Amino acid sequence: MLKKLDPLLHSELRLAIMSLLISVEKAEFTYLKEQTEATSGNLSVQITKLEDAGYIFVKKGFKGKIPQTTCNITKKGVEAFEKYVKDLKEYLKL
Amino acid sequence: MLKKLDPLLHSELRLAIMSLLISVEKAEFTYLKEQTEATSGNLSVQITKLEDAGYIFVKKGFKGKIPQTTCNITKKGVEAFEKYVKDLKEYLKL
DNA sequence: TAAACTAGTTTATAATATAAACCAAATTTA
DNA sequence: TAAATTTGGTTTATATTATAAACTAGTTTA
């Protein structure tokens, strides 16, 4: 039967975040916001969910005097993403 | 930027239904239920949504004395599914 | 003829996503 | 230098969506 898709990744915005993070070393909140065109609130919530799941690591610091949130994907996150893609291919018969 | 994924297809059960229907001429409600392992209620609701969108055609008849619901994907449905797959590939960089 | 089964639909509830409102600090501008 | 604006977010409220539970209508079986 069809595999159960990871519900944490089967969300448009979270998938976009993970997809962006998988190909870079790290990315800033503002960069993710620009790329995804999400609102800050939505982005903040989804980042927290991915962080809680251990899929990404979030570091809060400052760029000069301005707060700066930086994210990077974890090993667990990469594995989850790859599994999601694999499972999805079964659905789509790719 | 990333394409907006068709929200009607970006649902696990609806995607499974469409994926099953795309490779067959038609399928019965019971077959879809077996394959997706969904509850009747959930399946019924999602079929109606796909029908309302014009992605599938639903025919209600009888097999002997027992009611039988048969579904088949429409041209519009095939197109939407193919577009979804294409858009998704951008996310996943496939 | 009562219980259990088939094939669903409707409705209520839970989960999720999203938007709006808010906050603190820094910066610009009048 | 005080007020307004911007930056970089978080929190909270609301809308949307998914799911499960309850129900309907008829059939088969014991």
GROMACS .gro file of C-alpha atoms (C1' of nucleotides) in nm:
model
  248
    1MET     CA    1   0.000   0.000   0.000
    2LEU     CA    2   0.091   0.363  -0.020
    3LYS     CA    3   0.334   0.485   0.239
    4LYS     CA    4   0.215   0.736   0.492
    5LEU     CA    5   0.364   1.071   0.400
    6ASP     CA    6   0.542   1.251   0.684
    7PRO     CA    7   0.275   1.506   0.783
    8LEU     CA    8   0.540   1.745   0.905
    9LEU     CA    9   0.682   1.771   0.556
   10HIS     CA   10   0.355   1.745   0.369
   11SER     CA   11   0.290   2.113   0.420
   12GLU     CA   12   0.359   2.359   0.146
   13LEU     CA   13   0.553   2.612   0.352
   14ARG     CA   14   0.749   2.360   0.557
   15LEU     CA   15   0.837   2.171   0.242
   16ALA     CA   16   0.958   2.493   0.083
   17ILE     CA   17   1.171   2.575   0.388
   18MET     CA   18   1.328   2.230   0.390
   19SER     CA   19   1.382   2.239   0.019
   20LEU     CA   20   1.565   2.570   0.050
   21LEU     CA   21   1.771   2.455   0.345
   22ILE     CA   22   1.876   2.127   0.192
   23SER     CA   23   2.090   2.294  -0.069
   24VAL     CA   24   2.261   2.555   0.147
   25GLU     CA   25   2.477   2.543   0.456
   26LYS     CA   26   2.249   2.784   0.642
   27ALA     CA   27   1.990   3.049   0.576
   28GLU     CA   28   1.857   3.353   0.755
   29PHE     CA   29   1.495   3.407   0.852
   30THR     CA   30   1.473   3.703   0.617
   31TYR     CA   31   1.611   3.502   0.327
   32LEU     CA   32   1.357   3.227   0.384
   33LYS     CA   33   1.084   3.488   0.407
   34GLU     CA   34   1.184   3.642   0.075
   35GLN     CA   35   1.212   3.310  -0.102
   36THR     CA   36   0.890   3.159   0.027
   37GLU     CA   37   0.690   3.483   0.022
   38ALA     CA   38   0.538   3.374   0.351
   39THR     CA   39   0.431   3.613   0.623
   40SER     CA   40   0.665   3.643   0.920
   41GLY     CA   41   0.409   3.487   1.150
   42ASN     CA   42   0.350   3.183   0.937
   43LEU     CA   43   0.722   3.139   0.879
   44SER     CA   44   0.796   3.172   1.249
   45VAL     CA   45   0.541   2.906   1.338
   46GLN     CA   46   0.656   2.659   1.075
   47ILE     CA   47   1.022   2.707   1.163
   48THR     CA   48   0.939   2.629   1.523
   49LYS     CA   49   0.762   2.309   1.421
   50LEU     CA   50   1.057   2.194   1.215
   51GLU     CA   51   1.287   2.283   1.502
   52ASP     CA   52   1.073   2.091   1.753
   53ALA     CA   53   1.091   1.789   1.527
   54GLY     CA   54   1.467   1.816   1.515
   55TYR     CA   55   1.463   1.864   1.138
   56ILE     CA   56   1.636   2.200   1.154
   57PHE     CA   57   1.859   2.381   1.397
   58VAL     CA   58   1.776   2.741   1.478
   59LYS     CA   59   2.033   2.983   1.607
   60LYS     CA   60   1.935   3.323   1.736
   61GLY     CA   61   2.201   3.590   1.730
   62PHE     CA   62   2.264   3.942   1.617
   63LYS     CA   63   2.389   4.096   1.297
   64GLY     CA   64   2.536   4.411   1.449
   65LYS     CA   65   2.256   4.535   1.668
   66ILE     CA   66   1.973   4.371   1.479
   67PRO     CA   67   1.846   4.027   1.580
   68GLN     CA   68   1.913   3.755   1.332
   69THR     CA   69   1.773   3.406   1.317
   70THR     CA   70   1.970   3.150   1.122
   71CYS     CA   71   1.851   2.803   1.030
   72ASN     CA   72   2.023   2.497   0.904
   73ILE     CA   73   1.896   2.151   0.826
   74THR     CA   74   2.004   1.868   1.055
   75LYS     CA   75   2.105   1.514   0.965
   76LYS     CA   76   1.764   1.398   1.084
   77GLY     CA   77   1.605   1.663   0.863
   78VAL     CA   78   1.796   1.552   0.556
   79GLU     CA   79   1.695   1.192   0.618
   80ALA     CA   80   1.330   1.285   0.669
   81PHE     CA   81   1.331   1.494   0.354
   82GLU     CA   82   1.484   1.215   0.150
   83LYS     CA   83   1.235   0.966   0.284
   84TYR     CA   84   0.949   1.201   0.205
   85VAL     CA   85   1.068   1.237  -0.153
   86LYS     CA   86   1.100   0.861  -0.185
   87ASP     CA   87   0.752   0.801  -0.043
   88LEU     CA   88   0.604   1.069  -0.260
   89LYS     CA   89   0.747   0.911  -0.570
   90GLU     CA   90   0.532   0.609  -0.499
   91TYR     CA   91   0.225   0.827  -0.504
   92LEU     CA   92   0.323   1.001  -0.822
   93LYS     CA   93   0.473   0.695  -0.989
   94LEU     CA   94   0.782   0.894  -1.078
   95MET     CA   95   0.986   3.176  -0.685
   96LEU     CA   96   0.829   2.850  -0.595
   97LYS     CA   97   0.503   2.771  -0.766
   98LYS     CA   98   0.189   2.756  -0.555
   99LEU     CA   99   0.092   2.392  -0.521
  100ASP     CA  100  -0.267   2.312  -0.608
  101PRO     CA  101  -0.418   2.286  -0.259
  102LEU     CA  102  -0.680   2.044  -0.383
  103LEU     CA  103  -0.412   1.795  -0.474
  104HIS     CA  104  -0.176   1.872  -0.191
  105SER     CA  105  -0.370   1.646   0.042
  106GLU     CA  106  -0.253   1.297   0.114
  107LEU     CA  107  -0.580   1.118   0.054
  108ARG     CA  108  -0.686   1.319  -0.250
  109LEU     CA  109  -0.342   1.273  -0.401
  110ALA     CA  110  -0.368   0.898  -0.341
  111ILE     CA  111  -0.711   0.887  -0.506
  112MET     CA  112  -0.589   1.079  -0.809
  113SER     CA  113  -0.278   0.871  -0.831
  114LEU     CA  114  -0.485   0.554  -0.833
  115LEU     CA  115  -0.734   0.689  -1.084
  116ILE     CA  116  -0.474   0.817  -1.327
  117SER     CA  117  -0.358   0.471  -1.418
  118VAL     CA  118  -0.695   0.299  -1.454
  119GLU     CA  119  -1.002   0.357  -1.665
  120LYS     CA  120  -1.227   0.367  -1.360
  121ALA     CA  121  -1.237   0.251  -1.001
  122GLU     CA  122  -1.503   0.167  -0.746
  123PHE     CA  123  -1.542   0.335  -0.410
  124THR     CA  124  -1.462   0.010  -0.235
  125TYR     CA  125  -1.145  -0.039  -0.436
  126LEU     CA  126  -1.027   0.310  -0.352
  127LYS     CA  127  -1.109   0.246   0.012
  128GLU     CA  128  -0.906  -0.072   0.017
  129GLN     CA  129  -0.608   0.081  -0.159
  130THR     CA  130  -0.596   0.401   0.043
  131GLU     CA  131  -0.697   0.242   0.375
  132ALA     CA  132  -0.907   0.551   0.437
  133THR     CA  133  -1.231   0.549   0.631
  134SER     CA  134  -1.550   0.561   0.426
  135GLY     CA  135  -1.632   0.903   0.561
  136ASN     CA  136  -1.302   1.058   0.477
  137LEU     CA  137  -1.302   0.896   0.133
  138SER     CA  138  -1.655   1.015   0.064
  139VAL     CA  139  -1.568   1.373   0.155
  140GLN     CA  140  -1.251   1.382  -0.053
  141ILE     CA  141  -1.419   1.225  -0.354
  142THR     CA  142  -1.686   1.492  -0.338
  143LYS     CA  143  -1.420   1.764  -0.332
  144LEU     CA  144  -1.246   1.621  -0.635
  145GLU     CA  145  -1.580   1.588  -0.807
  146ASP     CA  146  -1.676   1.948  -0.727
  147ALA     CA  147  -1.347   2.061  -0.876
  148GLY     CA  148  -1.419   1.865  -1.192
  149TYR     CA  149  -1.109   1.652  -1.144
  150ILE     CA  150  -1.305   1.327  -1.134
  151PHE     CA  151  -1.640   1.206  -1.254
  152VAL     CA  152  -1.855   1.009  -1.013
  153LYS     CA  153  -2.124   0.769  -1.124
  154LYS     CA  154  -2.369   0.618  -0.882
  155GLY     CA  155  -2.533   0.295  -0.978
  156PHE     CA  156  -2.603  -0.053  -0.851
  157LYS     CA  157  -2.415  -0.380  -0.866
  158GLY     CA  158  -2.711  -0.612  -0.836
  159LYS     CA  159  -2.901  -0.470  -0.543
  160ILE     CA  160  -2.606  -0.305  -0.376
  161PRO     CA  161  -2.521   0.057  -0.444
  162GLN     CA  162  -2.198   0.110  -0.629
  163THR     CA  163  -2.003   0.430  -0.678
  164THR     CA  164  -1.758   0.441  -0.964
  165CYS     CA  165  -1.502   0.715  -1.024
  166ASN     CA  166  -1.289   0.810  -1.315
  167ILE     CA  167  -1.044   1.091  -1.367
  168THR     CA  168  -1.139   1.367  -1.611
  169LYS     CA  169  -0.922   1.547  -1.864
  170LYS     CA  170  -0.911   1.843  -1.628
  171GLY     CA  171  -0.807   1.610  -1.350
  172VAL     CA  172  -0.523   1.461  -1.551
  173GLU     CA  173  -0.399   1.808  -1.639
  174ALA     CA  174  -0.417   1.926  -1.280
  175PHE     CA  175  -0.233   1.617  -1.161
  176GLU     CA  176   0.041   1.662  -1.417
  177LYS     CA  177   0.081   2.027  -1.329
  178TYR     CA  178   0.098   1.939  -0.961
  179VAL     CA  179   0.375   1.688  -1.025
  180LYS     CA  180   0.564   1.943  -1.232
  181ASP     CA  181   0.531   2.211  -0.965
  182LEU     CA  182   0.629   1.971  -0.693
  183LYS     CA  183   0.947   1.881  -0.876
  184GLU     CA  184   1.056   2.241  -0.836
  185TYR     CA  185   1.022   2.209  -0.462
  186LEU     CA  186   1.205   1.883  -0.446
  187LYS     CA  187   1.456   1.968  -0.717
  188LEU     CA  188   1.390   1.634  -0.884
  189DT     C1'  189  -3.703  -1.138   1.258
  190DA     C1'  190  -3.314  -0.975   1.471
  191DA     C1'  191  -2.828  -0.918   1.412
  192DA     C1'  192  -2.468  -0.816   1.126
  193DC     C1'  193  -2.292  -0.652   0.698
  194DT     C1'  194  -2.237  -0.338   0.269
  195DA     C1'  195  -2.195   0.100   0.087
  196DG     C1'  196  -2.199   0.486   0.154
  197DT     C1'  197  -2.337   1.026   0.361
  198DT     C1'  198  -2.368   1.375   0.710
  199DT     C1'  199  -2.207   1.604   1.093
  200DA     C1'  200  -1.907   1.706   1.469
  201DT     C1'  201  -1.449   1.751   1.629
  202DA     C1'  202  -0.959   1.774   1.601
  203DA     C1'  203  -0.563   1.935   1.368
  204DT     C1'  204  -0.340   2.260   1.074
  205DA     C1'  205  -0.244   2.673   0.832
  206DT     C1'  206  -0.269   3.143   0.802
  207DA     C1'  207  -0.337   3.614   0.911
  208DA     C1'  208  -0.374   3.976   1.221
  209DA     C1'  209  -0.213   4.189   1.616
  210DC     C1'  210   0.149   4.271   1.893
  211DC     C1'  211   0.637   4.358   2.086
  212DA     C1'  212   1.113   4.535   2.144
  213DA     C1'  213   1.487   4.747   1.973
  214DA     C1'  214   1.703   5.020   1.618
  215DT     C1'  215   1.682   5.370   1.277
  216DT     C1'  216   1.526   5.750   1.033
  217DT     C1'  217   1.318   6.195   1.000
  218DA     C1'  218   1.112   6.625   1.128
  219DT     C1'  219   1.550   6.485   2.059
  220DA     C1'  220   1.100   6.320   2.027
  221DA     C1'  221   0.795   6.101   1.717
  222DA     C1'  222   0.734   5.801   1.340
  223DT     C1'  223   0.900   5.414   1.083
  224DT     C1'  224   1.149   4.998   0.999
  225DT     C1'  225   1.340   4.549   1.118
  226DG     C1'  226   1.292   4.106   1.289
  227DG     C1'  227   1.052   3.861   1.478
  228DT     C1'  228   0.650   3.611   1.840
  229DT     C1'  229   0.192   3.531   2.007
  230DT     C1'  230  -0.274   3.469   1.948
  231DA     C1'  231  -0.700   3.440   1.707
  232DT     C1'  232  -0.941   3.279   1.315
  233DA     C1'  233  -1.023   3.026   0.899
  234DT     C1'  234  -0.950   2.610   0.658
  235DT     C1'  235  -0.888   2.129   0.625
  236DA     C1'  236  -0.879   1.659   0.762
  237DT     C1'  237  -1.061   1.303   1.017
  238DA     C1'  238  -1.355   1.032   1.297
  239DA     C1'  239  -1.786   0.927   1.479
  240DA     C1'  240  -2.254   0.882   1.409
  241DC     C1'  241  -2.605   0.796   1.104
  242DT     C1'  242  -2.893   0.621   0.680
  243DA     C1'  243  -3.075   0.283   0.379
  244DG     C1'  244  -3.094  -0.130   0.224
  245DT     C1'  245  -2.919  -0.658   0.215
  246DT     C1'  246  -2.776  -1.090   0.373
  247DT     C1'  247  -2.743  -1.442   0.711
  248DA     C1'  248  -2.847  -1.707   1.127
   0.00000   0.00000   0.00000
